[in-house]
Every structure is written in C-alpha cells, then in structure tokens.
C-alpha cells in the first residue's frame, strides 16, 4: 500500500519548484505510505512516492532508477509472481541489485518493452519514465485493485493514487461533474471512469498508456481481457474441474502470503472469507489472526431479515475449526457519528455501499498487522449475485437489459420519478449510457453479459473502496480470488458452473471447499457484509439521517426537494420500503459535497439537526463515547 504521483507538464519551470510542488501534493496521501517519501524530477516529468514498507528491504525506496539512470519508476501494489519473472529474466543474463518486485518491473520493461505488463500477476498502478525516449508509461492492473486517478489537459497530465493530491495542484479547480452527479443519483455509480470531481477520472483498469514527456498521449491499449466468455466445450462440472479450481485458488493464496510479518483476515463466516482463511492456514507459514464484526444482541426495530446480518458466531466457529486466533469488532449506531468525518476523508468520493464495518475492521487490524486478506471477487467471479443473474433467464434481450438496469437503480419508481425535478431527460440519458456499456460484452450469453458488466463496474467500485479504507490506516489488502490464472479459468467456464438455478449460488466454489470447511458453513445462504442499517435509520439513527439530508443549503435537498426526501424517509420509517442503500448513498453524497466542495466541517453537519433533535455538543459527546 503505497502512494504514487506523476506529473507531466511541458510548461517551463525550475526543477526545484517542480519538486516542491510534488512534495506538497504527496502530503495528501501520506497515510498510504508513512515510512518514506521520494521525489525525482527529470525535465518536464516529476515522480513522487510514499512508501508503506511490507518487506524489510532498505532498497525498496522509490522512485527507483535503472542502473544507467535512463528509467525511473514509481509503483504501488504487489506483483505476486515477481520471483518467477525474476528467474526468467535471470536466465537471460539480467542481474538484480535488490530483492524487490519494483526492480523486477523495471527490468521486465527493459527486456520486454511494453509487453511486460501482461506478464504481471498482481495488483498495481505504476508510472515509468524513459528519459532516453521521452516516453512515460502508465498502467493499472486488470481489475482496478489499485486506485489510479488522472487529470489531463493539453499541456498537463497528473496521475495519482488519491484525488486529494490532484486537487492540491494549483491548476486543478475543485468542482462537481454534473453528468456524474446525475448518474450517481440514479445508480450510485458513474460511467466512463468518471468521478464526481470535474476533470478527475479513474485511469482505466487493464490499460497501458504511453505519453511523451511533452504531455502528448501516443497510444493506449487494454492489455488483457476482463470479460466473461463461456467455453461451451468444457461441459458439466467434473471432479477434475473442481480439483483444478481449488489448486488455482490455493496457489493464489500461497503467492499472496509472501509477507514479511503477521497476516490478518476478514472472516464473516460466509463462504468466501471462510475459504480464504482455511486455505491460508494450510499454505501460509506466518501467524494468522482473523477478525469479524458484531452488531449487538438487540434486534428490536430491525427490518425483517436484518437479524441475520449478525454472523459473529459463524466466524468464531470457522476460526476454531481451522485453528486460528480470532477477534471481534463491535459496530454500533454511535460509530456513525464518530467515524463519518474520517470516512469521508478516506473515501474521497461518495459511495453507495455502506462501509462502516470495513472501516472499523481496518482500524482494528492496523494495530497488529500491515497486510490483511479479504474475499472481494468471490461473488463477482463465481456467481454470488443470484438475484441479478436470475434476470438472465429472460430470453428477450431488451427486456432483460431493462430489468437489470432497474435492479441496479438506487431506488424504486417513486424515487426515480422525483429525479425528473432535475431534468426529465436525465433518466433516458443514464439508461442509454448504461446500454452502451452493457453492449460491450463480446459474448452472446445473457449471464456472460451481466457478469462482464459487474466485473467492469462493481469490481472497481468495491476494490477502490477497500483499498482506500485500508490505505487510511496504512494497511494493504490482498484478495486471493483476484488471481490471473484463477480468473482465466473461471471467466471461460460454462455458465452453468457459475449460475445454475437448480443449485446453490457459487456451487463450483462450494464443491471445491467441500471437506475443508464445516458442511453447514458451506451450505449457508449468501449474506451481504453490512450492518443492520435499515432498522437503525428508522430508529436510533433517524436524527442523523434527517440532519444530513434535510439540512439548509444542502446539495441533496436542493436537487431533490424536501418533500421528495421526506416521502422517502417517511416510507422507510413506516416500514413500507427499505431504502437503506439509497439513504446511505445520499448521506455519503451530501457529506462528500459538504467537505470537499463547500469546505464545511462534517462533524457540524452531522450534529446540526434541522429538527433540533440533538445539539452539536451532544453529538460530539456521543461521538467521543464510542472511541
């Protein structure tokens, strides 16, 4: 978990001024790399790096230069097969002066050219400056595990691990991207790699771009396939396929456990996290400690089914069965007052996925480890979202796409109709942009279409969120399901391996873990990793929700209108409709706007209730009580 920064600016400026600007911008991402910072300026190109040291190698500092000084690299991530690449390069006579994966990347570029990137099995965002050719190579891993943002104008290009460091550049205005805002209100997501900051985008996953040091883009290419396209020749699931699936997963876990210190893992007691912990226990030599969340025993006021979100007993059982030490992290309504200011700062963007449990887990883990494991990718690759995949059974493509779009929308028809207050054409525009992206799938199979869309959108959405929460506490997350070899095996598997209406979801993975986990853990139904917020929002957290969403001068109330928001909140409080996801997404948007655009104190926004339910001092007192 490091922070990188690269600036290409063809306007004349002294080297010391460029270096000073990079150093100032790096200060906004120091949590990602608290151990050491480095800056290098070469003509119009300036590189910066904040280091989080995972291995005790004094030579790991960056930017790193080649022996002749021609190449310089700043890199964030981990290359899990770097030892194999190093061995391959060694047979070609290449010698190394460090034991780092960073140097392996640099040497691989020297030897293979831009083809090097397709050989990397891992997570990465990287920038290489080739001073001899005047080229700047920028690349990001196939799933978008490592965040990389960019700002591009005709004479200025900025690439950074964080948005805040880009906003610190004097030529970048802090403003809202209106198109992205409209898309977010519909889907709690955006298209075209946009962020809600005008001019700031995600650098595309699975992409390598080449720029000149005069800030001119020479070319960009997707270096690896990320869509699902079933190979029907593989037939039904066989014992051989199940064994191969587990072997690939175990190899991934073993590669990713190369860490110079103790390991930690999220453990919910569900299939994905339990599979990781059980496999790591057999493959990793280090001590492993697991962590889960608990939401308390009081189930009064919860929405139906939310009592099942309490999984601590399952997690403890799995930990005991595989023989690892285990801890729990309590999540309570008071935490929302406590951590929201830090959460807004950490995420930098509004998110439609509640992540308070993830934030608290990261905070707890950071006290004893620098690397933790988590199950992102298990649902997306093995077919966990059965309620979405059920739509693939509709043989009429247009109807199927419309139903899938509706399933993705943040609210119901009542909510979507209220967005007409903004612009009646907005919904059709968002729908058309969704359709254009949905149509990118190369497969004619309905399930492949849906899973390909999920892999392009939801994967990056989840992974960037996870990386930022970890980075806020100087942690690095690792995800054994996100392995090149495992993904190539799964993405070409027949659709029946990933979703069969007659079988439990993820039945290939369940079979692979049979005998390695308790049977009733394997047979549990899927449960989302979320706190019982639906019930909290209509009871103990109702004052917080109303303070944020109905505040005077607020973005959301100004766009949507108080009456429409009151209707949503009242229906939620009367149990007519669980708007948990929408409420979180709107609060996240409002507090993001207050902090980054308006420059307001988030704590005051949280506590300044328009209904005078509580005072600022009471809110701060409550926040302090949960620390």
XYZ file of C-alpha atoms in Angstrom:
627
model
C 0.000 0.000 0.000
C 1.898 2.986 -1.272
C 1.026 6.284 -2.861
C 2.300 7.354 -6.265
C 2.212 10.664 -8.078
C 3.379 11.598 -11.554
C 3.145 14.934 -13.336
C 3.900 15.649 -16.989
C 3.940 19.406 -17.541
C 5.553 20.820 -20.676
C 5.449 24.385 -19.385
C 8.855 25.704 -18.312
C 9.587 25.638 -14.577
C 12.723 25.218 -12.428
C 13.354 21.692 -11.166
C 13.252 22.768 -7.521
C 9.778 24.252 -7.994
C 8.517 21.065 -9.617
C 9.988 19.018 -6.775
C 8.447 21.306 -4.172
C 5.016 21.018 -5.764
C 5.251 17.207 -5.873
C 6.297 17.092 -2.220
C 3.351 19.270 -1.240
C 0.919 17.118 -3.239
C 2.359 13.933 -1.709
C 1.456 15.205 1.744
C -2.190 14.494 0.880
C -1.553 10.758 0.596
C 0.952 10.156 3.388
C -1.342 7.714 5.187
C -0.928 5.374 2.238
C 2.834 5.334 2.715
C 4.021 6.641 6.066
C 7.523 5.121 6.053
C 9.412 7.113 3.446
C 8.801 9.656 0.662
C 10.771 10.256 -2.501
C 10.700 12.729 -5.396
C 12.536 12.753 -8.725
C 12.374 15.438 -11.411
C 13.651 14.933 -14.936
C 12.788 17.707 -17.349
C 9.034 18.019 -17.681
C 8.359 14.795 -15.745
C 8.143 14.683 -11.948
C 7.619 11.468 -9.982
C 6.684 11.132 -6.318
C 6.202 8.179 -3.992
C 5.060 7.464 -0.433
C 6.232 4.069 0.827
C 4.495 1.562 3.083
C 7.196 -0.997 3.837
C 5.886 -4.573 3.675
C 9.314 -6.213 3.455
C 12.343 -5.033 5.471
C 14.335 -4.059 2.365
C 16.140 -0.729 2.625
C 16.493 -0.724 -1.171
C 12.743 -0.562 -1.725
C 12.613 3.239 -1.706
C 11.150 4.945 -4.761
C 11.205 6.477 -7.298
C 13.630 3.740 -8.318
C 16.057 4.250 -11.183
C 17.728 1.764 -13.519
C 21.491 1.230 -13.314
C 22.168 3.713 -16.110
C 19.645 6.229 -14.794
C 17.641 6.123 -18.017
C 14.490 4.661 -16.431
C 12.633 5.709 -13.312
C 9.567 4.060 -11.776
C 7.021 4.795 -9.087
C 4.837 1.803 -8.293
C 2.019 0.948 -5.903
C 0.976 -2.652 -5.404
C 2.318 -6.178 -5.208
C 3.418 -8.459 -8.036
C 2.749 -11.946 -6.739
C 4.664 -13.755 -9.470
C 7.700 -11.471 -9.365
C 10.001 -14.297 -8.277
C 9.015 -16.308 -11.349
C 9.563 -13.292 -13.633
C 12.873 -12.589 -11.912
C 14.010 -16.160 -12.563
C 13.015 -15.857 -16.228
C 14.979 -12.616 -16.575
C 17.907 -14.167 -14.750
C 18.202 -16.888 -17.391
C 18.553 -14.055 -19.930
C 21.587 -12.805 -18.034
C 19.926 -9.959 -16.163
C 21.258 -9.298 -12.671
C 19.448 -7.586 -9.809
C 20.672 -5.311 -7.044
C 17.549 -5.542 -4.828
C 15.028 -8.190 -3.816
C 12.022 -6.042 -4.736
C 9.192 -6.561 -7.176
C 9.674 -2.917 -8.177
C 13.050 -3.672 -9.711
C 11.605 -6.741 -11.446
C 9.032 -4.491 -13.158
C 11.747 -2.083 -14.251
C 13.963 -4.864 -15.598
C 10.983 -6.506 -17.318
C 10.227 -3.253 -19.126
C 13.880 -3.016 -20.197
C 13.759 -6.564 -21.563
C 10.221 -6.963 -22.940
C 9.173 -3.386 -23.673
C 5.529 -2.539 -23.020
C 4.629 -6.239 -23.329
C 5.939 -6.618 -19.769
C 2.617 -5.578 -18.271
C 0.712 -8.652 -19.485
C 3.156 -10.842 -17.528
C 2.325 -9.257 -14.155
C 0.078 -11.299 -11.870
C -0.856 -8.931 -9.101
C -2.266 -5.541 -8.239
C -0.557 -2.424 -9.456
C -0.651 1.179 -10.511
C 2.649 2.284 -11.995
C 4.401 5.011 -13.942
C 7.719 4.524 -15.760
C 9.659 7.425 -17.255
C 12.043 6.529 -20.056
C 14.294 9.597 -20.303
C 16.100 8.292 -23.387
C 12.927 8.088 -25.498
C 10.922 10.773 -23.707
C 8.146 8.270 -23.043
C 6.022 7.921 -19.923
C 4.304 4.540 -19.456
C 1.237 4.410 -17.213
C -0.513 1.129 -16.358
C -3.126 -0.224 -13.981
C -3.968 -3.830 -13.071
C -6.707 -5.791 -14.790
C -9.353 -5.459 -12.053
C -8.594 -1.942 -10.827
C -7.428 -3.142 -7.415
C -5.084 -0.200 -7.021
C -6.635 3.244 -7.421
C -5.105 5.498 -10.039
C -6.713 8.830 -10.833
C -5.821 11.153 -13.669
C -6.305 14.757 -14.669
C -5.498 15.600 -18.266
C -5.302 18.839 -20.208
C -3.378 19.664 -23.371
C -0.183 20.573 -21.506
C -0.644 18.981 -18.099
C -1.124 15.343 -17.069
C -1.386 14.212 -13.434
C -1.599 10.603 -12.228
C -2.120 9.897 -8.551
C -3.192 7.272 -6.035
C -5.513 9.818 -4.447
C -7.893 12.505 -5.623
C -6.898 14.886 -2.846
C -3.326 15.145 -4.098
C -4.598 16.020 -7.596
C -6.857 18.711 -6.136
C -3.804 20.180 -4.410
C -2.337 21.160 -7.792
C -2.873 24.908 -8.367
C -4.186 24.367 -11.906
C -6.946 21.941 -10.859
C -10.260 23.540 -9.930
C -12.406 21.799 -7.324
C -15.852 21.442 -8.848
C -18.668 18.938 -9.337
C -19.019 16.915 -12.529
C -22.701 17.470 -13.281
C -23.097 14.446 -15.549
C -21.579 12.131 -12.967
C -23.821 13.627 -10.293
C -26.941 12.725 -12.295
C -25.687 9.207 -12.884
C -24.916 8.789 -9.198
C -28.421 9.809 -8.191
C -29.765 7.025 -10.389
C -27.251 4.229 -9.883
C -24.971 5.350 -7.020
C -22.236 4.901 -9.604
C -20.841 6.639 -12.696
C -19.827 5.664 -16.224
C -16.718 6.238 -18.338
C -14.398 6.048 -15.325
C -15.639 9.441 -14.184
C -15.529 10.661 -10.618
C -17.798 13.327 -9.173
C -14.911 15.797 -9.392
C -14.901 17.649 -12.689
C -11.877 16.720 -14.764
C -10.729 13.865 -12.492
C -11.173 10.304 -13.726
C -10.106 6.803 -12.855
C -7.306 5.671 -15.121
C -8.919 2.622 -16.802
C -8.208 -0.821 -15.370
C -6.329 -3.346 -17.544
C -4.923 -0.448 -19.567
C -1.439 0.689 -20.539
C -0.951 4.174 -21.993
C 2.150 5.769 -23.440
C 2.689 9.527 -23.254
C 5.510 11.733 -24.421
C 7.269 13.935 -21.917
C 5.615 16.829 -23.757
C 2.278 15.675 -22.270
C 1.062 14.215 -25.572
C -0.647 10.809 -25.500
C 0.875 8.449 -28.040
C -1.401 5.448 -27.598
C -3.460 3.459 -25.110
C -4.430 -0.200 -25.125
C -6.237 -2.747 -22.988
C -3.544 -5.320 -22.342
C -5.719 -8.183 -21.049
C -9.314 -9.405 -21.336
C -11.602 -8.850 -18.359
C -14.952 -10.070 -19.688
C -16.655 -13.437 -19.316
C -16.992 -15.604 -22.405
C -18.015 -19.181 -21.752
C -16.321 -22.068 -23.465
C -19.220 -24.497 -24.031
C -16.771 -27.270 -24.823
C -15.973 -27.708 -21.136
C -19.371 -29.282 -20.440
C -20.690 -30.005 -16.950
C -18.750 -29.538 -13.736
C -16.465 -32.526 -13.198
C -14.346 -33.626 -10.244
C -11.294 -32.697 -12.309
C -12.598 -29.147 -12.758
C -13.336 -28.867 -9.040
C -9.818 -30.030 -8.158
C -8.270 -27.599 -10.638
C -10.343 -24.769 -9.191
C -9.056 -25.451 -5.684
C -5.450 -25.878 -6.856
C -5.522 -22.491 -8.579
C -7.083 -20.859 -5.535
C -4.528 -22.422 -3.169
C -1.649 -21.299 -5.381
C -3.048 -17.787 -5.343
C -3.300 -17.773 -1.550
C 0.254 -19.061 -1.231
C 1.665 -16.448 -3.625
C -0.152 -13.637 -1.868
C 1.049 -14.719 1.572
C 4.628 -13.677 0.793
C 4.735 -11.066 3.544
C 7.473 -10.001 5.939
C 5.246 -10.081 9.021
C 1.999 -11.408 10.525
C -1.172 -11.863 8.491
C -4.753 -10.854 9.254
C -8.018 -11.664 7.507
C -11.620 -10.555 7.417
C -13.779 -13.511 8.446
C -17.545 -13.166 8.280
C -18.305 -16.872 8.453
C -19.566 -16.826 4.860
C -18.209 -18.987 2.061
C -15.659 -16.591 0.539
C -13.894 -15.408 3.684
C -14.008 -18.890 5.224
C -12.449 -20.388 2.096
C -9.602 -17.868 2.259
C -8.880 -18.470 5.944
C -8.970 -22.263 5.630
C -6.695 -22.182 2.591
C -4.256 -19.688 4.075
C -3.998 -21.836 7.188
C -2.650 -24.628 5.028
C -0.500 -22.549 2.675
C 0.955 -19.633 4.659
C 3.806 -20.106 7.149
C 3.028 -16.948 9.164
C 0.728 -16.478 12.102
C -2.799 -15.644 11.014
C -5.377 -13.744 13.028
C -8.970 -13.287 11.891
C -11.478 -10.535 12.627
C -15.235 -10.247 12.314
C -17.894 -7.665 13.141
C -20.688 -7.948 15.676
C -23.741 -5.693 15.800
C -25.077 -6.429 19.276
C -27.899 -8.595 20.548
C -30.698 -6.008 20.462
C -32.786 -6.811 17.369
C -35.708 -4.521 18.187
C -36.622 -2.146 15.389
C -34.665 -4.009 12.705
C -36.063 -4.661 9.264
C -37.072 -8.277 8.572
C -34.007 -10.370 7.849
C -31.514 -7.909 9.322
C -31.059 -10.025 12.421
C -29.268 -12.472 10.086
C -26.548 -9.889 9.468
C -25.111 -10.930 12.832
C -22.578 -13.558 11.779
C -20.059 -13.428 14.616
C -20.968 -16.908 15.843
C -20.330 -18.397 12.386
C -16.989 -16.616 12.141
C -15.897 -17.862 15.565
C -16.829 -21.400 14.587
C -14.791 -21.261 11.366
C -11.803 -19.776 13.197
C -11.936 -22.578 15.766
C -12.324 -25.273 13.112
C -9.194 -24.194 11.227
C -7.214 -23.258 14.338
C -6.558 -19.509 14.128
C -6.811 -16.789 16.763
C -9.880 -14.643 16.350
C -11.201 -11.257 17.422
C -14.440 -9.318 17.075
C -15.073 -5.658 16.339
C -18.257 -4.109 17.680
C -20.243 -1.897 15.314
C -22.937 0.310 16.859
C -25.062 3.295 15.770
C -22.866 5.693 17.750
C -19.952 4.797 15.462
C -21.671 6.660 12.631
C -21.241 9.960 14.464
C -17.714 9.037 15.404
C -16.161 7.950 12.126
C -18.096 9.710 9.362
C -15.667 12.672 9.158
C -12.708 10.320 8.756
C -14.682 8.074 6.396
C -15.497 10.973 4.064
C -11.845 11.976 4.024
C -10.691 8.403 3.379
C -13.092 7.610 0.530
C -12.735 10.952 -1.290
C -15.873 10.084 -3.282
C -19.455 9.291 -2.297
C -20.222 5.591 -2.210
C -23.496 3.718 -2.421
C -22.139 0.781 -0.465
C -22.125 1.221 3.278
C -18.639 0.529 4.580
C -18.670 1.375 8.295
C -17.889 -2.268 9.263
C -14.962 -2.343 6.802
C -13.610 0.924 8.215
C -13.754 -0.312 11.800
C -12.158 -3.636 10.858
C -9.282 -1.822 9.147
C -8.776 0.372 12.198
C -8.610 -2.677 14.466
C -6.323 -4.708 12.199
C -3.861 -1.837 11.804
C -2.804 -2.295 15.412
C -1.187 -5.676 14.764
C -0.590 -6.217 11.023
C 0.169 -4.416 7.796
C -1.401 -6.949 5.446
C -4.879 -8.445 5.584
C -6.868 -10.778 3.334
C -10.435 -10.338 2.160
C -12.915 -12.080 -0.129
C -13.543 -9.494 -2.837
C -14.035 -11.228 -6.178
C -15.644 -14.395 -4.829
C -19.176 -13.291 -5.683
C -18.204 -11.489 -8.884
C -16.295 -14.434 -10.379
C -18.153 -17.469 -9.053
C -21.748 -16.265 -9.396
C -22.807 -14.976 -5.998
C -25.376 -12.367 -7.051
C -28.098 -14.852 -7.898
C -30.895 -12.257 -7.647
C -29.283 -10.376 -10.541
C -28.372 -13.459 -12.531
C -31.967 -14.668 -12.368
C -32.697 -11.897 -14.874
C -30.546 -13.730 -17.408
C -33.289 -16.329 -17.729
C -35.399 -13.850 -19.707
C -34.890 -14.775 -23.392
C -35.844 -11.288 -24.650
C -32.659 -9.242 -24.568
C -34.204 -5.759 -24.361
C -36.494 -6.821 -21.521
C -33.569 -8.491 -19.766
C -31.408 -5.372 -20.045
C -34.242 -3.157 -18.795
C -34.867 -5.391 -15.800
C -31.165 -5.464 -14.983
C -30.950 -1.668 -15.211
C -33.911 -1.374 -12.844
C -32.199 -3.766 -10.424
C -29.134 -1.515 -10.415
C -31.078 1.692 -9.752
C -30.719 3.218 -6.300
C -34.427 3.462 -5.547
C -37.818 2.469 -6.887
C -40.098 4.199 -9.399
C -41.217 6.698 -6.773
C -37.643 7.807 -6.210
C -36.727 7.844 -9.889
C -39.763 9.951 -10.743
C -38.612 12.555 -8.215
C -35.399 12.949 -10.227
C -37.475 14.436 -13.025
C -37.286 17.635 -10.989
C -33.680 17.899 -12.181
C -34.222 17.220 -15.873
C -36.874 14.951 -17.428
C -34.340 13.668 -19.971
C -31.781 12.595 -17.387
C -33.136 9.102 -16.796
C -33.208 8.241 -20.504
C -29.673 9.589 -20.888
C -28.442 7.442 -17.998
C -30.305 4.445 -19.407
C -28.680 4.941 -22.816
C -25.219 5.206 -21.296
C -25.854 2.009 -19.348
C -26.976 0.243 -22.528
C -23.869 1.314 -24.431
C -21.663 -0.082 -21.687
C -23.751 -3.236 -21.282
C -23.406 -3.938 -25.016
C -19.620 -4.112 -24.742
C -19.730 -7.784 -23.765
C -18.316 -9.969 -26.575
C -20.452 -12.934 -25.532
C -23.946 -13.654 -26.745
C -24.801 -15.409 -23.494
C -27.063 -13.486 -21.114
C -25.184 -14.472 -17.953
C -21.838 -13.569 -19.510
C -23.250 -10.129 -20.354
C -24.321 -9.440 -16.784
C -21.168 -10.826 -15.164
C -18.978 -8.897 -17.611
C -20.758 -5.672 -16.686
C -20.282 -6.461 -12.999
C -16.579 -7.168 -13.496
C -16.069 -3.814 -15.235
C -18.108 -1.688 -12.835
C -18.802 -3.251 -9.472
C -15.341 -4.805 -9.110
C -13.530 -1.473 -9.419
C -16.185 0.143 -7.230
C -15.598 -2.371 -4.423
C -11.845 -2.616 -4.795
C -11.135 1.104 -4.775
C -13.337 1.444 -1.698
C -11.497 -1.392 0.046
C -8.091 -0.033 -0.905
C -8.882 3.454 0.365
C -10.187 2.233 3.708
C -7.072 0.114 4.125
C -4.826 2.952 2.993
C -6.287 5.321 5.554
C -4.827 3.043 8.228
C -1.603 2.267 6.308
C -2.761 -1.271 5.538
C -2.534 -3.372 2.404
C -5.431 -5.595 1.398
C -4.914 -8.785 -0.575
C -7.577 -10.742 -2.416
C -6.826 -14.365 -3.377
C -9.843 -14.600 -5.683
C -8.289 -11.890 -7.863
C -5.611 -14.020 -9.438
C -4.882 -14.029 -13.165
C -4.766 -17.812 -13.512
C -7.873 -18.381 -11.419
C -9.802 -15.701 -13.299
C -8.834 -17.118 -16.720
C -10.147 -20.489 -15.564
C -13.440 -19.047 -14.293
C -14.179 -16.441 -16.972
C -14.227 -19.069 -19.736
C -16.123 -21.636 -17.700
C -19.594 -22.678 -18.892
C -22.343 -20.504 -17.452
C -23.724 -23.497 -15.567
C -20.571 -23.610 -13.491
C -21.230 -20.061 -12.289
C -25.022 -19.945 -12.046
C -27.430 -22.851 -12.104
C -30.961 -22.071 -10.841
C -31.215 -25.643 -9.524
C -28.049 -25.324 -7.421
C -26.939 -23.049 -4.564
C -25.026 -19.985 -5.736
C -21.286 -20.445 -6.337
C -21.696 -24.218 -6.426
C -18.275 -24.725 -8.108
C -16.528 -22.976 -5.214
C -18.694 -24.834 -2.690
C -17.656 -28.147 -4.179
C -14.005 -27.087 -4.181
C -14.176 -26.357 -0.439
C -16.178 -29.487 0.467
C -14.342 -31.340 3.231
C -12.238 -28.298 4.009
C -14.949 -26.364 5.866
C -17.863 -27.453 8.087
C -20.774 -28.612 5.924
C -23.319 -26.175 7.368
C -20.934 -23.275 6.673
C -20.669 -24.394 3.064
C -24.439 -24.684 2.772
C -25.276 -21.283 4.249
C -27.144 -18.862 2.013
C -25.283 -15.764 0.873
C -25.383 -12.844 3.297
C -24.156 -9.357 2.490
C -21.437 -7.914 4.721
C -23.351 -4.940 6.100
C -24.642 -3.613 9.395
C -28.417 -3.678 10.089
C -28.693 -0.076 8.967
C -32.238 -0.279 7.642
C -33.562 -0.614 11.164
C -31.089 1.869 12.607
C -32.032 4.534 10.042
C -35.665 4.439 11.124
C -34.894 4.430 14.845
C -31.716 5.456 16.653
C -30.045 6.955 13.545
C -33.125 8.743 12.231
C -31.969 12.101 13.705
C -28.608 11.695 11.971
C -30.221 10.865 8.629
C -32.538 13.845 8.812
C -29.769 16.188 9.971
C -27.695 15.314 6.925
C -30.322 15.038 4.201
C -32.700 17.843 5.186
C -30.136 20.467 6.133
C -30.481 24.008 4.834
C -28.218 24.729 1.890
C -27.593 21.028 1.319
C -26.879 19.573 -2.091
C -29.364 16.699 -1.896
C -32.297 18.719 -0.563
C -31.628 21.383 -3.184
C -31.595 18.867 -6.037
C -34.398 16.592 -4.944
C -36.585 18.816 -2.796
C -37.570 18.467 0.832
C -40.965 16.923 0.037
C -39.492 14.097 -2.055
C -36.870 13.370 0.602
C -39.481 13.448 3.363
C -41.513 10.934 1.383
C -38.530 8.558 1.133
C -37.660 8.873 4.817
C -41.274 8.551 5.987
C -41.875 5.458 3.900
C -38.679 3.962 5.268
C -39.606 4.790 8.871
C -43.090 3.291 8.375
C -41.517 0.079 7.023
C -43.224 0.492 3.665
C -39.909 0.222 1.818
C -36.363 -0.433 2.999
C -34.374 2.426 1.468
C -31.213 1.508 3.381
C -28.902 1.607 0.356
C -30.383 4.815 -1.039
C -30.237 6.604 2.330
C -26.592 5.683 2.789
C -25.764 6.748 -0.766
C -27.444 10.132 -0.309
C -25.789 10.771 3.053
C -22.436 9.847 1.537
C -23.074 12.286 -1.317
C -24.165 15.102 0.986
C -21.202 14.796 3.324
C -18.764 14.477 0.424
C -20.139 17.677 -1.067
C -20.061 19.475 2.266
C -16.433 18.524 2.917
C -14.786 18.702 -0.490
C -16.893 21.277 -2.350
C -18.272 23.552 0.358
C -15.362 23.194 2.789
C -17.702 22.567 5.734
C -16.939 20.783 8.987
C -18.511 17.330 8.609
C -18.952 16.981 12.371
C -21.109 20.107 12.456
C -23.183 18.834 9.536
C -23.772 15.563 11.376
C -24.935 17.305 14.504
C -26.826 20.347 13.189
C -30.296 18.790 13.065
C -32.960 20.979 11.407
C -35.442 19.488 13.886
C -33.308 20.286 16.946
C -33.345 16.628 17.959
C -29.881 16.989 19.432
C -27.289 19.713 19.779
C -23.761 19.933 18.449
C -22.250 19.372 21.884
C -24.432 16.304 22.440
C -23.412 14.893 19.093
C -19.727 15.378 19.801
C -20.198 13.826 23.223
C -21.840 10.784 21.624
C -19.003 10.540 19.117
C -16.448 10.648 21.906
C -18.238 7.936 23.863
C -17.720 5.416 21.056
C -13.946 5.849 20.894
